[in-house]
Every structure is written in structure tokens, then in C-alpha cells.
């Protein structure tokens, strides 16, 4: 019986090898040249971020969903993996576009705006952006209900793109973009009442609700979106 994770990895590998050439830049050398470079150096440099859904240091060493996928891909190439964990999410795609890594595996949502900066692999997961509040605050039920609320989101994320598009319809919509925190940290701030609302991908929400039981989903801010490597 086919193994879905293996099938996803195969699709990722095939496209990265034949289409992306392990480089996000539109001015990158031909795929086979970059691939040969990675194989010759024996190392795949991956830009990522530290979070439970991507990459982190567990009791037995590096782990995480993205890390496991990347390690399997590197194994298929016969090379080692070097993870570059970046503090600011907004720095990840510029690093790939500038050639400061071979690929980015960081729970990145594919958007039209980002597709003008980097190339993406096939999607390995679908998520939805969700508006998150705690049990101690009134539940927002639609985009209009976000006007006048205290909202914090991670800078450089697709959440910002979505809010910017909503502001065209609701000009009074405001939010704060946080540079030096992860989405998981903002969820804790919501849980502890330090801010009213944040926005997070549904996979991140599902995991964090296990440890922060007061978190609630107000509503889905987007339709299904794709996560992919860049």
C-alpha cells in the first residue's frame, strides 16, 4: 500500500531536482549545476525557524516535521544537512533569494506575492489562517469584528498579506507586526491576556491548543492554503 509521506517526499524531491535546482532565485544557475554543487560539498544548507512544527532540538537531538522531511531528502542525495535557524521569519525568503541557503523549510505559505521572489516545491500540507483569541475575550466571528481589536502578528508572514487585503475593505483595521517572536509565542501572549488576537496557521493552532487550553478559534481568515519549500 502506498505510503503518503513517502509519496509527498518523492514529489518534493523530483521537483527540487528537476525544476527548482535547489535555489529560490529566478537568476539561479541551471538546476543540475546547483545540484552538483550540493553533492560536491556534501552538504545541504536549509534555512528554517525554531518551532515545534518545523525544527527544534529535542531530548534526542534535532527533530520536527520539516527537519524529518529535509533529512530524508538529503539522504536521497547522499549529503548531510546543515540547518540555519533564523530568528526573524521575514529574513527567510530574502536569504533564499540571495543564495544564502539551498532551500527554506519553515512552514512557508505559497502566495502570489512570494512566488515573484522565489520558486516553490510541490505542496506537502494544506492549512487555513485562523483568528485566535482566548476564553477571556469576546470571540470575533468575522473580519469586520477585528476592527478596533488589539491584534499582533509575526512580521513578514502571509498573515500580514491577508490583513493588508482586508484593510482595503475595512480601512480602520489595525495590527502590530512583531519582528522577534514566533507565532507560538504570540499564541502564549493571547493565552495570558497580553494581547487580544493573533493569526496562526491551523496546524500550529491544533498543536498549541494542547498546551494552551484557553485558546479559541474565532473564524477562518482564509480558504485552504498550501505550505511548501522555497
PDB file of N, CA and C in Angstrom, residues 30 56 73-74 110 134 137 155 180 195:
ATOM      1  N   UNK A  30      21.563  26.732 -13.797  1.00  0.00           N
ATOM      2  CA  UNK A  30      20.739  25.574 -14.138  1.00  0.00           C
ATOM      3  C   UNK A  30      20.673  24.597 -12.976  1.00  0.00           C
ATOM      4  N   UNK A  56      13.416  21.816  15.803  1.00  0.00           N
ATOM      5  CA  UNK A  56      13.829  22.186  17.156  1.00  0.00           C
ATOM      6  C   UNK A  56      14.734  21.093  17.725  1.00  0.00           C
ATOM      7  N   UNK A  73      15.188  13.892   2.388  1.00  0.00           N
ATOM      8  CA  UNK A  73      15.569  14.379   1.063  1.00  0.00           C
ATOM      9  C   UNK A  73      17.084  14.379   0.910  1.00  0.00           C
ATOM     10  N   UNK A  74      17.793  14.861   1.935  1.00  0.00           N
ATOM     11  CA  UNK A  74      19.254  14.887   1.886  1.00  0.00           C
ATOM     12  C   UNK A  74      19.823  13.474   1.775  1.00  0.00           C
ATOM     13  N   UNK A 110       2.481  29.364   0.375  1.00  0.00           N
ATOM     14  CA  UNK A 110       2.651  29.821  -1.000  1.00  0.00           C
ATOM     15  C   UNK A 110       1.651  30.940  -1.271  1.00  0.00           C
ATOM     16  N   UNK A 134      -8.626  34.255  23.235  1.00  0.00           N
ATOM     17  CA  UNK A 134      -8.700  33.399  24.420  1.00  0.00           C
ATOM     18  C   UNK A 134     -10.121  33.427  24.977  1.00  0.00           C
ATOM     19  N   UNK A 137     -11.660  36.814  26.253  1.00  0.00           N
ATOM     20  CA  UNK A 137     -12.012  37.941  25.383  1.00  0.00           C
ATOM     21  C   UNK A 137     -13.174  37.564  24.474  1.00  0.00           C
ATOM     22  N   UNK A 155       5.803  39.593  11.748  1.00  0.00           N
ATOM     23  CA  UNK A 155       6.146  40.373  10.560  1.00  0.00           C
ATOM     24  C   UNK A 155       6.635  39.458   9.437  1.00  0.00           C
ATOM     25  N   UNK A 180      10.554  39.897  16.409  1.00  0.00           N
ATOM     26  CA  UNK A 180      11.425  38.954  17.109  1.00  0.00           C
ATOM     27  C   UNK A 180      10.677  37.888  17.904  1.00  0.00           C
ATOM     28  N   UNK A 195      -2.275  40.188  24.766  1.00  0.00           N
ATOM     29  CA  UNK A 195      -2.860  40.778  23.565  1.00  0.00           C
ATOM     30  C   UNK A 195      -4.158  40.037  23.286  1.00  0.00           C
TER      31      UNK A 195
END
